[in-house]
XYZ file of C-alpha atoms in Angstrom:
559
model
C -87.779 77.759 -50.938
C -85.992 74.223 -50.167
C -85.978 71.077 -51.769
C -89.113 69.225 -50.150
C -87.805 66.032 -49.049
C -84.347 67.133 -47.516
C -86.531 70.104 -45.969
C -88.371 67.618 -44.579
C -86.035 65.172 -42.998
C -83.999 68.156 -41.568
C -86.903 69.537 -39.609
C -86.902 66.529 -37.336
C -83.824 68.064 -36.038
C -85.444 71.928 -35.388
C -86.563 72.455 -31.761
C -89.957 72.553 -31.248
C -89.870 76.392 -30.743
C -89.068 77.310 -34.379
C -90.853 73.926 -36.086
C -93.343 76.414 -37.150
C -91.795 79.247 -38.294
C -89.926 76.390 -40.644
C -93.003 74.851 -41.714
C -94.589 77.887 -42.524
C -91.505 79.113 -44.539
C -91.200 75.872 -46.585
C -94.835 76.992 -48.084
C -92.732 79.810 -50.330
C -92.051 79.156 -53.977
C -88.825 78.182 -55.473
C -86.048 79.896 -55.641
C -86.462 80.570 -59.269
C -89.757 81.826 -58.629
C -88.986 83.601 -55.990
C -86.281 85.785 -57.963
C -88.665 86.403 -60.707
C -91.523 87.980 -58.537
C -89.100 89.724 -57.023
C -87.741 91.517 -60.113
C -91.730 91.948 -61.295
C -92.020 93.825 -57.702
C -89.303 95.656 -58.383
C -89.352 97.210 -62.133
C -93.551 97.401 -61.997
C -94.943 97.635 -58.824
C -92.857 99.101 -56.140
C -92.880 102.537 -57.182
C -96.911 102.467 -56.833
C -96.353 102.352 -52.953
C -92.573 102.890 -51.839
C -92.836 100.806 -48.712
C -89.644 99.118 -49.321
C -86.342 100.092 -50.439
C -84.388 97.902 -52.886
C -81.069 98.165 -51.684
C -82.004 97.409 -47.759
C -84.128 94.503 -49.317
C -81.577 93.174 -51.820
C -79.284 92.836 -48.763
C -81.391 91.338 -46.434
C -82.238 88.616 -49.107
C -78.510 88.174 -49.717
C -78.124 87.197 -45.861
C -81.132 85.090 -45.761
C -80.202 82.927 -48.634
C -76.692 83.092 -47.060
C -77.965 81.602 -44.082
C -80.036 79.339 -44.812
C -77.947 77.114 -47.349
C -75.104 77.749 -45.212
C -75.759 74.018 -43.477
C -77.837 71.232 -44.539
C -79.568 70.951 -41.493
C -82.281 74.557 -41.204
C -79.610 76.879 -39.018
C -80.603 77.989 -35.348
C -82.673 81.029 -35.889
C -81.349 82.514 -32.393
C -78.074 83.259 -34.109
C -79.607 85.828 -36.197
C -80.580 89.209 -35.702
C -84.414 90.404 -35.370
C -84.840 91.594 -38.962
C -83.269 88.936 -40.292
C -85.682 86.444 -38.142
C -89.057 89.187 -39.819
C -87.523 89.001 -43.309
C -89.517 85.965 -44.845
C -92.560 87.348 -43.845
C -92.278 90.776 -46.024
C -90.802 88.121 -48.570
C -93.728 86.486 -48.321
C -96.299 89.884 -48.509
C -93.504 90.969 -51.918
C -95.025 87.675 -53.502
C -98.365 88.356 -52.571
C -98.262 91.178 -54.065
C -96.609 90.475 -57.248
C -99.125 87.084 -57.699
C -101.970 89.727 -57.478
C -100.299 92.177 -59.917
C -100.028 89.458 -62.751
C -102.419 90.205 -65.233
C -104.208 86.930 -67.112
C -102.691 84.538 -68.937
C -98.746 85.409 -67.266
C -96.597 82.174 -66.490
C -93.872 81.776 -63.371
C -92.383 78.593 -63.890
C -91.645 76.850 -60.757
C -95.273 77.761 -59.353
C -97.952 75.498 -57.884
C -100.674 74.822 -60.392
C -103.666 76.613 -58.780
C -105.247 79.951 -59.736
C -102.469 82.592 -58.750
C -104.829 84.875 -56.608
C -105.314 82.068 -54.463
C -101.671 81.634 -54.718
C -101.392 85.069 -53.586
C -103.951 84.804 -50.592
C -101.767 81.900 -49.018
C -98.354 83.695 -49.467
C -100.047 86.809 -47.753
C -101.614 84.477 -44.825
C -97.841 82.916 -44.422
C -96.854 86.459 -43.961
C -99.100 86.695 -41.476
C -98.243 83.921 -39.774
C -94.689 84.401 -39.071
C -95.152 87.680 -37.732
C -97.818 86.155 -35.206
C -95.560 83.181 -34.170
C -92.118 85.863 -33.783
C -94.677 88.073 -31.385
C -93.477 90.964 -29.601
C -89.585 90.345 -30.623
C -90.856 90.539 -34.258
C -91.156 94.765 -33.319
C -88.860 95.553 -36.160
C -88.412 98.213 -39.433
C -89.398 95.047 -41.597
C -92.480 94.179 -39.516
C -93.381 97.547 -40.192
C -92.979 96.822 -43.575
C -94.522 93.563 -43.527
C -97.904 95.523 -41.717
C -98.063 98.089 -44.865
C -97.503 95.566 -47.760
C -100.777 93.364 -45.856
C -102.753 96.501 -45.837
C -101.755 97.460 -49.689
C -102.422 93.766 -50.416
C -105.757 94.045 -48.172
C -106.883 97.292 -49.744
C -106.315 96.064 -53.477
C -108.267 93.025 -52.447
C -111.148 95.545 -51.639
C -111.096 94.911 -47.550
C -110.672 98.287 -46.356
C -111.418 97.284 -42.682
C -108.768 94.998 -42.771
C -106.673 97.368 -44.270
C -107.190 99.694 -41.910
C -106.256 97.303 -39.428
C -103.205 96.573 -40.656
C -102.334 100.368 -41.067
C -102.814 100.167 -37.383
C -100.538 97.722 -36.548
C -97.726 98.836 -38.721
C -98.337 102.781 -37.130
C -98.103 100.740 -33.032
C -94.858 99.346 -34.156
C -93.410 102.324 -35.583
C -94.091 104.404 -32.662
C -92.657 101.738 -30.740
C -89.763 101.954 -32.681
C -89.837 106.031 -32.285
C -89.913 106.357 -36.273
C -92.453 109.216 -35.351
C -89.346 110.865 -33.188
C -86.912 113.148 -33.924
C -83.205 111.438 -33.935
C -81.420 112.820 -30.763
C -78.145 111.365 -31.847
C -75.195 114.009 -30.346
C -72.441 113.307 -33.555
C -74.158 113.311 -37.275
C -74.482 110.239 -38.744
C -72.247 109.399 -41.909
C -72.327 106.530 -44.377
C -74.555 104.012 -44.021
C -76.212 105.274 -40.895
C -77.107 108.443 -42.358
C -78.821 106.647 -44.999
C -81.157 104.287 -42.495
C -81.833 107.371 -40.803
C -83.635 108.633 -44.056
C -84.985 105.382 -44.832
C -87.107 105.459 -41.268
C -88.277 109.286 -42.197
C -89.305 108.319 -45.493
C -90.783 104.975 -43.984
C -92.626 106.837 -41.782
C -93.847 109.262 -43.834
C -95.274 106.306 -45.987
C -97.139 105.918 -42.344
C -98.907 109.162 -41.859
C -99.803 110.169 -45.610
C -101.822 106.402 -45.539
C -103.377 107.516 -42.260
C -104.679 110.641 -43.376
C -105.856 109.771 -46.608
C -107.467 106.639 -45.388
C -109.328 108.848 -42.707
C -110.281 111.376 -44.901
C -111.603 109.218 -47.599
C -112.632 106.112 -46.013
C -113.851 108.024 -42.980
C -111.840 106.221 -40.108
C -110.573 107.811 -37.325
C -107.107 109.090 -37.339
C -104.500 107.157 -35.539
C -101.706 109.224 -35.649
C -101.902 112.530 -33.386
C -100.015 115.261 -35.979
C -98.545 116.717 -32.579
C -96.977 113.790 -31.362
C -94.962 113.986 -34.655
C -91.548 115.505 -34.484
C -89.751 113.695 -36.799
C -87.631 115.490 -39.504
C -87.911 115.123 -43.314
C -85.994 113.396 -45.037
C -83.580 115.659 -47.869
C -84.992 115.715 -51.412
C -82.763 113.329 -53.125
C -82.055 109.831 -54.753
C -81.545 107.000 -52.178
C -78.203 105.039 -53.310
C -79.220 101.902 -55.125
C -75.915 100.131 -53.716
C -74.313 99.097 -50.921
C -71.412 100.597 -52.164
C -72.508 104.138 -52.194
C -73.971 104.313 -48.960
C -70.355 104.567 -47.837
C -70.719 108.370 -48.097
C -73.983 110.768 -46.724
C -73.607 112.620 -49.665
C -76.700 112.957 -51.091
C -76.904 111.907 -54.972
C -77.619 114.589 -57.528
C -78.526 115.195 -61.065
C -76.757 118.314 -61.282
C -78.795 120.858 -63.422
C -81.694 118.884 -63.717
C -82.315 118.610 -60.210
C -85.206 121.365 -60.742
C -86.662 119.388 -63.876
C -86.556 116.390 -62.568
C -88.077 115.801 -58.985
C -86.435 113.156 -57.018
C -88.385 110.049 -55.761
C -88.789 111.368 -52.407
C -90.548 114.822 -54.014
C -93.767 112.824 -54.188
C -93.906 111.901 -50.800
C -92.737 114.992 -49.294
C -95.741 117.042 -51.419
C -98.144 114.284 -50.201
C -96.575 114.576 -46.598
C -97.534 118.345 -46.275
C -101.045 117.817 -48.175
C -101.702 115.187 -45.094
C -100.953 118.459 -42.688
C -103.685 120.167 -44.205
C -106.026 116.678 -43.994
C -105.075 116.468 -40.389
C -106.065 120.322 -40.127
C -109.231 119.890 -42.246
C -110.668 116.726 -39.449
C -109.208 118.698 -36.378
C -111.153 121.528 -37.208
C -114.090 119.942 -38.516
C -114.089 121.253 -41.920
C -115.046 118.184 -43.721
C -118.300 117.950 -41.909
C -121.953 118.908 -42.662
C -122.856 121.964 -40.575
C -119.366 123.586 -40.434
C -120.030 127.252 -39.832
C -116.632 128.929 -40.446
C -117.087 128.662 -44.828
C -113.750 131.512 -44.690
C -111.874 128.687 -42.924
C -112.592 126.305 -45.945
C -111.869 129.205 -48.471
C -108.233 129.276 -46.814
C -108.159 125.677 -46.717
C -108.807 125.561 -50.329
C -106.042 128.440 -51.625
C -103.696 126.815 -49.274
C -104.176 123.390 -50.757
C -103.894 124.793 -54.161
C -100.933 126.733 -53.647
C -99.027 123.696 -52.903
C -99.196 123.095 -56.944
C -97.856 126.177 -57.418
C -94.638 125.178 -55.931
C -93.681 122.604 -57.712
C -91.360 121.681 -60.301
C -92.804 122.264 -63.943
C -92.603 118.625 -64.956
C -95.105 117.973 -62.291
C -97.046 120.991 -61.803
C -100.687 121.543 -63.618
C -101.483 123.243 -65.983
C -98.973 122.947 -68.679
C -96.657 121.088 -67.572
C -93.153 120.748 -69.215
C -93.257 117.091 -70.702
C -90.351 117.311 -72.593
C -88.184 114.551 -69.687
C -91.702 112.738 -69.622
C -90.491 109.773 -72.477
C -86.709 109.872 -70.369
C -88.449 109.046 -67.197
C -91.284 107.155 -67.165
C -92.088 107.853 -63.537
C -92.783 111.619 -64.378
C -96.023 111.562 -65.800
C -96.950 108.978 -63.255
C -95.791 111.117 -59.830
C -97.437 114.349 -61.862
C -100.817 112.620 -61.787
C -100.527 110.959 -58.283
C -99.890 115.019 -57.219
C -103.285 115.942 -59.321
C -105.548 113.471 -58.148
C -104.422 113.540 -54.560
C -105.266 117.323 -54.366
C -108.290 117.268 -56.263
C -109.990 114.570 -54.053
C -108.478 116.381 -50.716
C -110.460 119.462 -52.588
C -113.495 117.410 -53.309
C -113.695 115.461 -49.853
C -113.383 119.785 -48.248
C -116.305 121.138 -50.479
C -118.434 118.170 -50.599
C -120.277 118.149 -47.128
C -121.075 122.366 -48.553
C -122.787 121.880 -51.743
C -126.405 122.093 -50.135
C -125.126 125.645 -48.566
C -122.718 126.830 -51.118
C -122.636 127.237 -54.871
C -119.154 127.967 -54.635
C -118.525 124.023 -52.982
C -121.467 122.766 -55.673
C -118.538 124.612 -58.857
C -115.375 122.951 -56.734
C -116.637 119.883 -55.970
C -117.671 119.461 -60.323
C -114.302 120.813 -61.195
C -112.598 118.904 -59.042
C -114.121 115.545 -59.561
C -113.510 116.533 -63.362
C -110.446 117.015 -62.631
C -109.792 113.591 -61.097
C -111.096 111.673 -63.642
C -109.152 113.116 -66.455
C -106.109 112.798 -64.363
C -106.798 109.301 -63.795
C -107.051 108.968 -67.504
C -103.971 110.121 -67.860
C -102.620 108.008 -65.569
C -104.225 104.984 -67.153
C -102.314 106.166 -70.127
C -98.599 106.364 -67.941
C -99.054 102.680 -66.486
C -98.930 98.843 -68.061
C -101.411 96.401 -67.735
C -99.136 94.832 -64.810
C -100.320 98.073 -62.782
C -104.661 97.831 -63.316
C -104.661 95.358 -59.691
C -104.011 98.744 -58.476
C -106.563 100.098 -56.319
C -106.629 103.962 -56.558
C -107.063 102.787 -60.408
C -110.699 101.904 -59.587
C -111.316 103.942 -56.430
C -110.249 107.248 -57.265
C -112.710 107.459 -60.242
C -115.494 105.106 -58.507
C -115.581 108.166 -55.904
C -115.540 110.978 -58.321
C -118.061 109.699 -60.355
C -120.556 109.257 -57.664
C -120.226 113.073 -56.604
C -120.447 114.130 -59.541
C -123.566 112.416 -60.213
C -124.997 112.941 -57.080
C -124.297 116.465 -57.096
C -125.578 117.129 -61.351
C -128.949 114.893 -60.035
C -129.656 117.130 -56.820
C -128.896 120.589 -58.124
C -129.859 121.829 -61.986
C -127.019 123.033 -63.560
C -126.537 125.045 -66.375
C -123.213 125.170 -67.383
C -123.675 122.628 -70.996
C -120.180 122.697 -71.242
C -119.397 121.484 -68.182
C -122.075 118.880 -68.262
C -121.142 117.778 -71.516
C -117.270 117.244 -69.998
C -118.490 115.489 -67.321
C -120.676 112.769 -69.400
C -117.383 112.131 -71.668
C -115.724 111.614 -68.319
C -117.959 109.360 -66.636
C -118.182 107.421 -69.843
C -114.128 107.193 -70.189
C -114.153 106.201 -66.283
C -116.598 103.576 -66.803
C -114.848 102.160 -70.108
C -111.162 102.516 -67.501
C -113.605 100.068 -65.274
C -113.943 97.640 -68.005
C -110.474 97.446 -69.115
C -109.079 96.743 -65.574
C -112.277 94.540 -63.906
C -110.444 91.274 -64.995
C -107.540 92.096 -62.451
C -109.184 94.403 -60.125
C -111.899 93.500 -57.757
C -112.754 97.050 -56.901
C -113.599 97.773 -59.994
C -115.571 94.655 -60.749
C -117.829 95.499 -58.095
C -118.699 98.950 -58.889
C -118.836 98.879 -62.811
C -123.019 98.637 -62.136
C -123.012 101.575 -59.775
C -120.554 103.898 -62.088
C -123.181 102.525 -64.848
C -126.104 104.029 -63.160
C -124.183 107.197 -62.161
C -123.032 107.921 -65.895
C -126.599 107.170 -66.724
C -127.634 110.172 -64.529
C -124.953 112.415 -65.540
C -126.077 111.607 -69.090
C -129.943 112.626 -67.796
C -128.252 116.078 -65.996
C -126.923 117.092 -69.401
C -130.154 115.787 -70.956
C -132.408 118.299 -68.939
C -129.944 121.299 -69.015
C -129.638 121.186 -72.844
C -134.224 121.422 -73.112
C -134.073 124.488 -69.947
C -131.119 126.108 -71.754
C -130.292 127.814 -68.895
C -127.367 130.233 -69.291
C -124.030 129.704 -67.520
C -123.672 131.474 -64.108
C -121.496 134.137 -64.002
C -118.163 133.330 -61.609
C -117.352 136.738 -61.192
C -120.828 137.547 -59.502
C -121.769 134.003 -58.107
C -118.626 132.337 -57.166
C -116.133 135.059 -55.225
C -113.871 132.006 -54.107
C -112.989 131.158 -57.538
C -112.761 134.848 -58.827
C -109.138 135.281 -58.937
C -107.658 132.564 -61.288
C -104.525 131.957 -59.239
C -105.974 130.166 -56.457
C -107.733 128.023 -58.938
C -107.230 126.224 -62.094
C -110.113 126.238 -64.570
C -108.458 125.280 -67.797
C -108.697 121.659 -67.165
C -106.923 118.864 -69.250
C -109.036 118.584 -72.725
C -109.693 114.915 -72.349
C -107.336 112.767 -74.730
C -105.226 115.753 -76.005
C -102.238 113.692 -75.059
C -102.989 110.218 -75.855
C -102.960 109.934 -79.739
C -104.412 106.483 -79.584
C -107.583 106.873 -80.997
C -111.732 106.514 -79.503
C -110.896 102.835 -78.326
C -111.894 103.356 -74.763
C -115.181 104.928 -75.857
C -115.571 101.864 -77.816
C -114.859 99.889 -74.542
C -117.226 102.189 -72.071
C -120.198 101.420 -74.917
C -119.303 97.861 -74.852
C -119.634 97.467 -71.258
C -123.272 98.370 -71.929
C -123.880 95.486 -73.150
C -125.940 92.953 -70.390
C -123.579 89.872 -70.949
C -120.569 92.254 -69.808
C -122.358 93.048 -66.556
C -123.190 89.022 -65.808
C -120.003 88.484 -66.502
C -118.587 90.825 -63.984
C -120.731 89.696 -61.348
C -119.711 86.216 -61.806
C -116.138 87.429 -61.390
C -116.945 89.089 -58.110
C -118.858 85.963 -56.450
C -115.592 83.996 -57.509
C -113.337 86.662 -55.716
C -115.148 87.042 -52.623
C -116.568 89.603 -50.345
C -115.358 93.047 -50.615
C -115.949 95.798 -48.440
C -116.704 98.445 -51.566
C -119.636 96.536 -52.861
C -122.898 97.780 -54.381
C -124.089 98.516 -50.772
C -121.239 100.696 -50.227
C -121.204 102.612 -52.479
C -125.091 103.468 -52.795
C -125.029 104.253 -49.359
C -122.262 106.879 -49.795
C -124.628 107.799 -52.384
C -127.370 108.227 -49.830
C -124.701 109.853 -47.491
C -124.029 113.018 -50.428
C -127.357 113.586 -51.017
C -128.724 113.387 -47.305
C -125.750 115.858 -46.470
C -126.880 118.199 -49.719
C -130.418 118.456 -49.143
C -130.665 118.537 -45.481
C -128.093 121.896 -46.169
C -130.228 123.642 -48.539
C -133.231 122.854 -46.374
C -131.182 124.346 -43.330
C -129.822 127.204 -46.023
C -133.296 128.121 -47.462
C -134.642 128.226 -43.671
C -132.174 130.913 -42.714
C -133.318 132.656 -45.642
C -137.176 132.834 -44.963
């Protein structure tokens, strides 16, 4: 971010203590580079993860630039406050993150000419870096920051250990910080302090919705204890997008449409009481093989679904009202965040069940159904600038293998629903295709969702020659009997989209052998990644080790 060769006859006068943190800085971009990954961040990516707020980073960047051009000589970094000292290193994880977003062929001028993942790997590492060298005094709301945007960057890049890691450090320091606390302020905050109070709710909200849903999915162990937790939650509104109006608490409003059209913090306020129920599903043991108490998980499951049922229209399933959907782009995107998160809580609750229980064996189809035509229709909400995404790939790469597990273990006889799920699989795996140039996830599972569409394909195969007739829900299935605790008019796949077969034309070109070589080129260039082949056939193994040892242990209780 300096011109080299003054930058580098100026360091000769920096003490030795902050030579480093100098050095390390002087590896950013230009400034004209800089500004245009930072307005990328901002108008494509930043919604996906709402780790940092634009008006608290706009200013910081302002003072940065301020002071450091405010001498020609790099200015002593003691006369500036903690966050200001953290700053460059979420700069650094913002360009990271853009560099990884940018899908082929895109141009920043003013950028090193190397490939711009790599580009993206050594602005993350600087990141990194800094935060190492400023140590303990680096404890700070933008270290905090800096820890989430390395584990989004870390979890994209398919290292979920790492990731998890990283979650880890950024939770530490936000405890440390007492994000997790209540404020006990006497006199109520006005202006811009009552903003940067809601900031560090939302912030840490961000926090414990990644925990859970990392520990529920991933299977790590929690690291925040729900009852340590008494922080409040923050009001349902827009955050200023100025300096200027933070002068007044008043919270921004849309007037009428305030019940049409949820604010940005309705997503993470939904997703901050569906974590509740994750922390109450692992505290009680629900989402484990074994797990005696199946009324608990029947409560679990209305619970969980009557969340939906509270929400606005515009982002409540079924038919929702799409009529602000072309006003606000970010609609149809928060609606099917909502859907898939609660589907995959619901499949993740009923999967360990499905040797035992024909009513988790119906959920767990529905729901992974459910997923994958939500994630179609979020395909559909995005731009190509979003497929580096990881829930893009993950999300169906999980569904798909329950399903097929599931269809492959247990004969099923609904056509209908076997028929849904084969379009489904196929759509997923064509999704797989489209993205794999800028998503490693996905280029390292598009074999493994092969094989499972393949076996979903065989499932519907052998139902349509036994031609065995539906079961009936009323009689078989008593925790699905009464259609308000659960939805079963599912999405018709593509009613919305108007565009044509063209991703069924993709999922049958990715058939094609030269398609698959090519991918697996593409993944020995990227690199190891923790959700390769190995992974994911031994969560295979996992679902169907859990299913049959339960209907072994079911049928035994029966004889």
């Amino acid at each position: 971010m300096h011109d080299s060769e003054s930058f580098d006859v100026s360091l000769a006068n920096v003490s030795p203590a902050w030579h480093k943190y100098w050095v390390l800085i002087s590896g950013l971009p230009s400034p004209p580079a800089v500004d245009e990954l930072i307005n990328i961040f901002f108008s494509e990516i930043n919604w996906l993860y709402g780790i940092i707020q634009p008006v608290y980073f706009n200013q910081a960047f302002k003072e940065w630039k301020e002071f450091t051009t405010a001498t020609a000589d790099p200015p002593r970094i003691e006369s500036i406050s903690l966050d200001l000292r953290s700053f460059p290193s979420l700069l650094a994880q913002l360009l990271a993150i853009s560099m990884m977003y940018l899908p082929p062929g895109a141009k920043i001028e003013g950028l090193p000419a190397i490939k711009y993942l790599d580009l993206s790997q050594r602005y993350s590492e600087i990141g990194v870096d800094l935060v190492r060298l400023l140590g303990h005094q680096g404890t700070t709301i933008v270290t905090v920051q800096h820890d989430l945007m390395r584990a989004a960057w870390l979890k994209n890049r398919g290292h979920g250990a790492e990731a998890w890691h990283a979650l880890s450090k950024a939770i530490r320091k936000a405890q440390e910080l007492g994000l997790h606390r209540h404020s006990r302020k006497v006199h109520q905050s006005t202006g811009e302090s009552f903003w940067h109070d809601e900031w560090k709710k939302k912030l840490w909200i961000v926090l414990y919705v990644w925990d859970s849903n990392m520990s529920l999915l991933l299977g790590r162990p929690r690291l925040i204890n729900a009852s340590d937790c008494e922080a409040n939650l923050p009001i349902d509104c827009e955050f200023p997008e100025t300096s200027q109006e933070m002068s007044t608490p008043t919270p921004r409003s849309s007037g009428s449409l305030n019940d049409k059209v949820p604010s940005s913090v309705r997503l993470n306020l939904f997703m901050y009481n569906l974590s509740h129920k994750i922390h109450e599903i692992r505290s009680t043991g629900a989402d484990r093989p074994g797990f005696q108490d199946y009324a608990a998980i029947q409560r679990l499951h209305s619970e969980i679904l009557s969340m939906l049922e509270q929400l606005p229209l515009t982002i409540r399933w079924p038919n929702p009202d799409k009529s602000w959907d072309l006003q606000f782009s970010i609609i149809p995107r928060q609606r099917e965040k909502i859907h898939t998160a609660t589907y995959c809580v619901l499949m993740a609750l009923h999967r360990p069940h499905i040797g035992r229980h024909v009513e988790s064996r119906e959920t767990v189809l529905k729901a992974g159904l459910a997923i994958l035509e939500s994630q179609q229709r979020f395909f559909d909400s995005i731009t190509r600038v979003n497929y580096a995404f990881f829930g893009n790939a993950f999300f169906s790469i999980d569904a798909v293998i329950v399903l097929s597990t599931t269809v492959e273990i247990f004969l099923w006889g609904d056509v209908n629903l076997l028929q849904r799920l084969v379009l489904a699989t196929q759509t997923a795996l064509g999704r797989l295709c489209i993205i794999e140039p800028q998503n490693e996830m996905a280029r390292a599972a598009i074999n493994i969702v092969r094989s499972c569409h393949h076996t979903v394909k065989e499932a519907y195969g052998r139902s349509m020659q036994v031609n065995l007739a539906p079961p009936s829900i009323d009689q078989n299935f008593p925790l699905l009997q009464d259609e308000s605790h659960y939805d079963f008019s599912f999405p018709t796949p593509f009613s919305d989209r108007g565009t044509g077969s063209g991703i069924y034309d993709m999922a049958a070109a990715a058939l094609d052998q030269a398609v698959f070589e090519r991918s697996a080129m593409l993944v020995a260039e990227a690199g190891f990644t923790d959700f390769d082949d190995s992974y994911w056939m031994g969560y295979r193994q996992m679902i169907a080790n859990d299913a049959t040892d339960g209907l072994d242990k079911h049928n035994g209780m029966q004889l």
